[in-house]
Amino acid sequence: MIKPVQLPSPWRDARLTVVVPTYNEAGNLPALVERLLALPLPGLRILVADDNSPDGTGEVADKLAIEHPDRVEVVHRAGKEGLGRAYVDGMSRAIEGGAEYVAQMDADLSHPPEALPGMLGALLSTQASVVIGSRYVPGGELDENWPLYRRALSGWANLYVHTLLRVRIRDLTAGFKIWRADALRDIDLERVQSNGYSFQVEMHYLATKLGHTILEVPIRFEERRDGVSKMTTATKVESALMPFRLRSKHRNITR
């Protein structure tokens, strides 16, 4: 586990909301929340967007919100509508709640919470609109236990999207990042239509088309600790078709 960067004031006091979409993550969520709240970021808040998980994740999240009433909030959604819809809902609520910066990360502990202070520092010390915790820039790593087929799928997906969309990001499917709230307002989350993992690609594509600077910093990506991956055949099909839809839909996008 890496040691969190100690940011100077007033950077460490920034109003940062971490949006965590969940579906059947009851075994991981308490550990994630504990590690997030232990960070030297007193302005950090957590917003859990749960899609009515049958394993009781919503109830676990409610208990955590009661234990940390000023720092943990839960949004209960009607059902499993997809990762993209959960993020749009959660990020919109975070902005409405006064967040200056909005982070997104998985609930399965594959993204190291301890990297957030360094990512926030990188964002605040540059003109970047978003900082990505990247697996594929120099210094980035993949857990050696990550299955070979997942490595191949991730590598192929990045190459495929790069070829079609010409977006200069190494980790196009990354789900660990911090956005400036103003950048999310400019993108306009209502424009985003992707449901599955292609949500990440659409957000990167929109940011690039609108002229936003995207910075990648290296992280170590861990294999999930508990539960199972949410990657389905339908998700893979949507991801394969999405670049063509994006080129058509957002061809003439303007502010």
Coordinates of C-alpha atoms in Angstrom, one line a residue:
M1 CA 0.0 0.0 0.0
I2 CA 1.4 3.4 -1.0
K3 CA 1.8 6.3 1.5
P4 CA -0.6 9.2 0.7
V5 CA 1.0 12.5 -0.4
Q6 CA 0.7 15.2 2.2
L7 CA -0.7 18.3 0.4
P8 CA -0.2 21.8 1.7
S9 CA -3.1 24.0 2.8
P10 CA -5.4 25.1 1.2
W11 CA -5.1 22.2 -1.3
R12 CA -5.7 19.5 1.2
D13 CA -9.0 21.3 2.2
A14 CA -10.4 21.2 -1.3
R15 CA -14.1 20.1 -1.5
L16 CA -13.6 16.7 -3.2
T17 CA -16.4 14.3 -3.6
V18 CA -15.6 10.7 -4.5
V19 CA -18.4 9.0 -6.4
V20 CA -18.5 5.2 -6.0
P21 CA -21.1 3.3 -8.0
T22 CA -22.0 -0.1 -6.4
Y23 CA -23.7 -3.3 -7.3
N24 CA -23.1 -6.3 -5.0
E25 CA -20.1 -4.8 -3.3
A26 CA -21.1 -5.4 0.4
G27 CA -17.8 -7.1 1.1
N28 CA -15.6 -4.3 -0.3
L29 CA -17.4 -1.1 0.6
P30 CA -16.6 -0.8 4.3
A31 CA -12.8 -1.3 3.6
L32 CA -12.9 1.3 0.8
V33 CA -14.7 3.9 2.9
E34 CA -12.3 3.3 5.8
R35 CA -9.3 3.9 3.6
L36 CA -10.8 7.0 1.9
L37 CA -11.7 8.6 5.3
A38 CA -8.2 7.9 6.6
L39 CA -6.7 10.1 3.8
P40 CA -5.3 13.5 4.8
L41 CA -8.1 15.3 2.9
P42 CA -10.5 16.8 5.4
G43 CA -12.7 18.2 2.6
L44 CA -13.2 14.7 1.1
R45 CA -16.8 13.4 0.9
I46 CA -18.0 10.0 -0.4
L47 CA -21.2 9.5 -2.5
V48 CA -22.2 5.9 -2.9
A49 CA -24.7 5.3 -5.8
D50 CA -26.1 1.9 -5.3
D51 CA -28.2 0.1 -7.9
N52 CA -30.5 -1.8 -5.5
S53 CA -27.8 -4.5 -4.9
P54 CA -29.4 -7.8 -3.9
D55 CA -26.5 -8.6 -1.6
G56 CA -27.3 -5.7 0.8
T57 CA -24.7 -3.2 -0.3
G58 CA -27.3 -0.4 0.0
E59 CA -27.9 -1.3 3.7
V60 CA -24.2 -1.4 4.3
A61 CA -23.8 2.0 2.7
D62 CA -26.6 3.4 4.9
K63 CA -24.9 2.1 8.0
L64 CA -21.7 3.8 6.9
A65 CA -23.6 7.1 6.3
I66 CA -25.0 6.9 9.8
E67 CA -21.5 6.4 11.3
H68 CA -20.1 9.2 9.2
P69 CA -23.1 11.6 8.7
D70 CA -21.0 14.6 7.4
R71 CA -18.8 12.6 5.0
V72 CA -20.8 9.7 3.5
E73 CA -24.0 10.0 1.4
V74 CA -26.0 7.3 -0.3
V75 CA -28.1 7.5 -3.4
H76 CA -30.4 4.5 -3.8
R77 CA -31.3 3.9 -7.4
A78 CA -34.3 1.8 -8.6
G79 CA -32.2 -1.0 -10.1
K80 CA -29.2 -2.0 -12.2
E81 CA -29.2 0.6 -14.9
G82 CA -25.5 0.5 -15.8
L83 CA -22.3 2.0 -14.6
G84 CA -22.6 5.1 -16.8
R85 CA -26.1 6.0 -15.5
A86 CA -24.9 5.5 -11.9
Y87 CA -21.9 7.8 -12.5
V88 CA -24.0 10.5 -14.2
D89 CA -26.4 10.5 -11.3
G90 CA -23.7 10.5 -8.6
M91 CA -21.5 13.2 -10.3
S92 CA -24.5 15.4 -10.9
R93 CA -25.5 15.2 -7.3
A94 CA -21.9 15.9 -6.2
I95 CA -21.8 19.1 -8.2
E96 CA -25.2 20.2 -6.9
G97 CA -23.9 19.6 -3.4
G98 CA -21.0 22.0 -3.9
A99 CA -18.1 19.8 -4.8
E100 CA -15.2 21.7 -6.4
Y101 CA -13.6 18.4 -7.6
V102 CA -15.3 15.1 -8.3
A103 CA -13.4 11.8 -8.2
Q104 CA -14.7 8.5 -9.7
M105 CA -13.4 5.1 -8.6
D106 CA -14.5 1.5 -8.4
A107 CA -15.8 -0.1 -5.2
D108 CA -13.8 -3.3 -5.6
L109 CA -10.5 -1.9 -4.2
S110 CA -8.8 -2.2 -7.6
H111 CA -8.1 1.5 -7.4
P112 CA -5.7 2.6 -4.6
P113 CA -7.5 5.3 -2.5
E114 CA -4.1 6.4 -1.2
A115 CA -3.2 7.7 -4.7
L116 CA -6.0 10.3 -4.5
P117 CA -4.0 13.1 -2.7
G118 CA -1.2 12.9 -5.3
M119 CA -3.8 12.9 -8.1
L120 CA -5.5 16.0 -6.6
G121 CA -2.1 17.7 -6.2
A122 CA -1.3 17.0 -9.9
L123 CA -4.7 18.5 -10.9
L124 CA -4.2 21.6 -8.7
S125 CA -0.7 22.2 -9.8
T126 CA -1.5 22.1 -13.6
Q127 CA -4.1 23.4 -16.0
A128 CA -5.5 19.9 -16.4
S129 CA -9.3 19.5 -16.3
V130 CA -9.0 15.8 -15.3
V131 CA -6.3 13.6 -13.9
I132 CA -6.4 9.9 -14.7
G133 CA -4.9 7.2 -12.5
S134 CA -3.4 5.3 -15.4
R135 CA -2.3 1.7 -15.8
Y136 CA -0.5 2.2 -19.1
V137 CA 1.8 5.2 -18.6
P138 CA 5.4 4.7 -17.4
G139 CA 5.3 3.6 -13.8
G140 CA 1.8 2.2 -14.0
E141 CA 1.3 -1.4 -13.1
L142 CA -1.2 -4.3 -13.3
D143 CA -1.7 -6.8 -10.5
E144 CA 0.1 -10.0 -11.5
N145 CA -3.0 -11.8 -10.5
W146 CA -5.1 -10.0 -13.1
P147 CA -6.3 -12.7 -15.5
L148 CA -4.5 -12.9 -18.9
Y149 CA -7.8 -12.6 -20.8
R150 CA -8.6 -9.4 -18.9
R151 CA -5.2 -8.0 -19.8
A152 CA -5.7 -8.9 -23.4
L153 CA -9.2 -7.5 -23.5
S154 CA -8.1 -4.2 -21.9
G155 CA -5.1 -3.8 -24.3
W156 CA -7.2 -4.6 -27.3
A157 CA -10.0 -2.2 -26.2
N158 CA -7.5 0.7 -25.8
L159 CA -5.9 0.0 -29.2
Y160 CA -9.3 -0.3 -30.9
V161 CA -10.6 3.0 -29.5
H162 CA -7.3 4.8 -30.2
T163 CA -7.5 3.7 -33.8
L164 CA -11.1 4.9 -34.3
L165 CA -11.3 8.0 -32.1
R166 CA -7.7 9.3 -32.2
V167 CA -7.8 10.3 -28.5
R168 CA -4.3 10.8 -27.1
I169 CA -4.8 9.0 -23.8
R170 CA -3.0 5.7 -23.0
D171 CA -5.6 4.3 -20.6
L172 CA -8.8 5.2 -22.4
T173 CA -10.9 2.8 -20.4
A174 CA -9.6 4.0 -17.0
G175 CA -12.2 4.4 -14.3
F176 CA -10.0 6.1 -11.6
K177 CA -9.8 9.9 -12.1
I178 CA -10.5 13.4 -10.6
W179 CA -12.4 16.0 -12.5
R180 CA -12.7 19.7 -12.0
A181 CA -16.4 20.5 -11.4
D182 CA -16.2 23.2 -14.1
A183 CA -15.0 20.7 -16.7
L184 CA -18.0 18.4 -15.9
R185 CA -20.4 21.4 -16.3
D186 CA -18.8 22.2 -19.6
I187 CA -19.1 18.6 -20.8
D188 CA -22.7 18.6 -19.6
L189 CA -23.4 15.2 -18.1
E190 CA -26.8 15.1 -19.8
R191 CA -25.1 14.6 -23.1
V192 CA -23.5 11.3 -21.9
Q193 CA -25.5 8.3 -23.0
S194 CA -23.2 5.3 -22.4
N195 CA -24.3 2.8 -19.8
G196 CA -21.5 0.3 -19.4
Y197 CA -17.7 0.7 -19.3
S198 CA -17.8 2.7 -22.5
F199 CA -18.9 5.6 -20.3
Q200 CA -15.2 6.1 -19.6
V201 CA -14.4 6.4 -23.3
E202 CA -17.3 8.8 -24.0
M203 CA -16.2 11.1 -21.1
H204 CA -12.6 11.2 -22.4
Y205 CA -13.8 11.8 -25.9
L206 CA -16.1 14.6 -24.9
A207 CA -13.4 16.3 -22.8
T208 CA -10.9 16.0 -25.7
K209 CA -13.4 17.4 -28.3
L210 CA -14.1 20.4 -26.0
G211 CA -10.4 21.2 -25.7
H212 CA -9.9 20.1 -22.1
T213 CA -6.4 19.0 -20.9
I214 CA -6.2 15.4 -19.7
L215 CA -3.2 14.3 -17.5
E216 CA -2.3 10.7 -16.8
V217 CA -0.4 9.7 -13.6
P218 CA 0.7 6.1 -12.9
I219 CA -1.1 3.8 -10.5
R220 CA -0.9 0.1 -9.6
F221 CA -4.2 -1.5 -10.5
E222 CA -5.1 -4.4 -8.1
E223 CA -7.3 -7.4 -8.7
R224 CA -10.6 -7.1 -6.9
R225 CA -10.6 -8.4 -3.3
D226 CA -14.2 -9.7 -3.1
G227 CA -17.1 -10.4 -5.4
V228 CA -17.1 -10.9 -9.2
S229 CA -16.5 -8.6 -12.2
K230 CA -19.6 -6.9 -13.7
M231 CA -18.2 -7.3 -17.3
T232 CA -20.9 -9.0 -19.4
T233 CA -21.3 -9.9 -23.1
A234 CA -23.8 -7.0 -23.5
T235 CA -21.2 -4.6 -22.0
K236 CA -18.6 -5.8 -24.4
V237 CA -20.9 -5.4 -27.4
E238 CA -21.8 -1.8 -26.3
S239 CA -18.2 -1.0 -25.9
A240 CA -17.3 -2.3 -29.4
L241 CA -20.1 -0.2 -31.0
M242 CA -19.6 3.0 -28.9
P243 CA -16.7 4.5 -30.9
F244 CA -18.8 4.6 -34.1
R245 CA -21.7 6.1 -32.2
L246 CA -19.5 8.7 -30.6
R247 CA -18.0 9.8 -33.9
S248 CA -21.5 10.3 -35.3
K249 CA -23.2 11.8 -32.3
H250 CA -20.5 14.2 -31.1
R251 CA -19.0 15.2 -34.5
N252 CA -20.1 18.8 -34.2
I253 CA -20.0 19.2 -30.5
T254 CA -19.5 22.8 -29.2
R255 CA -19.6 24.5 -25.8

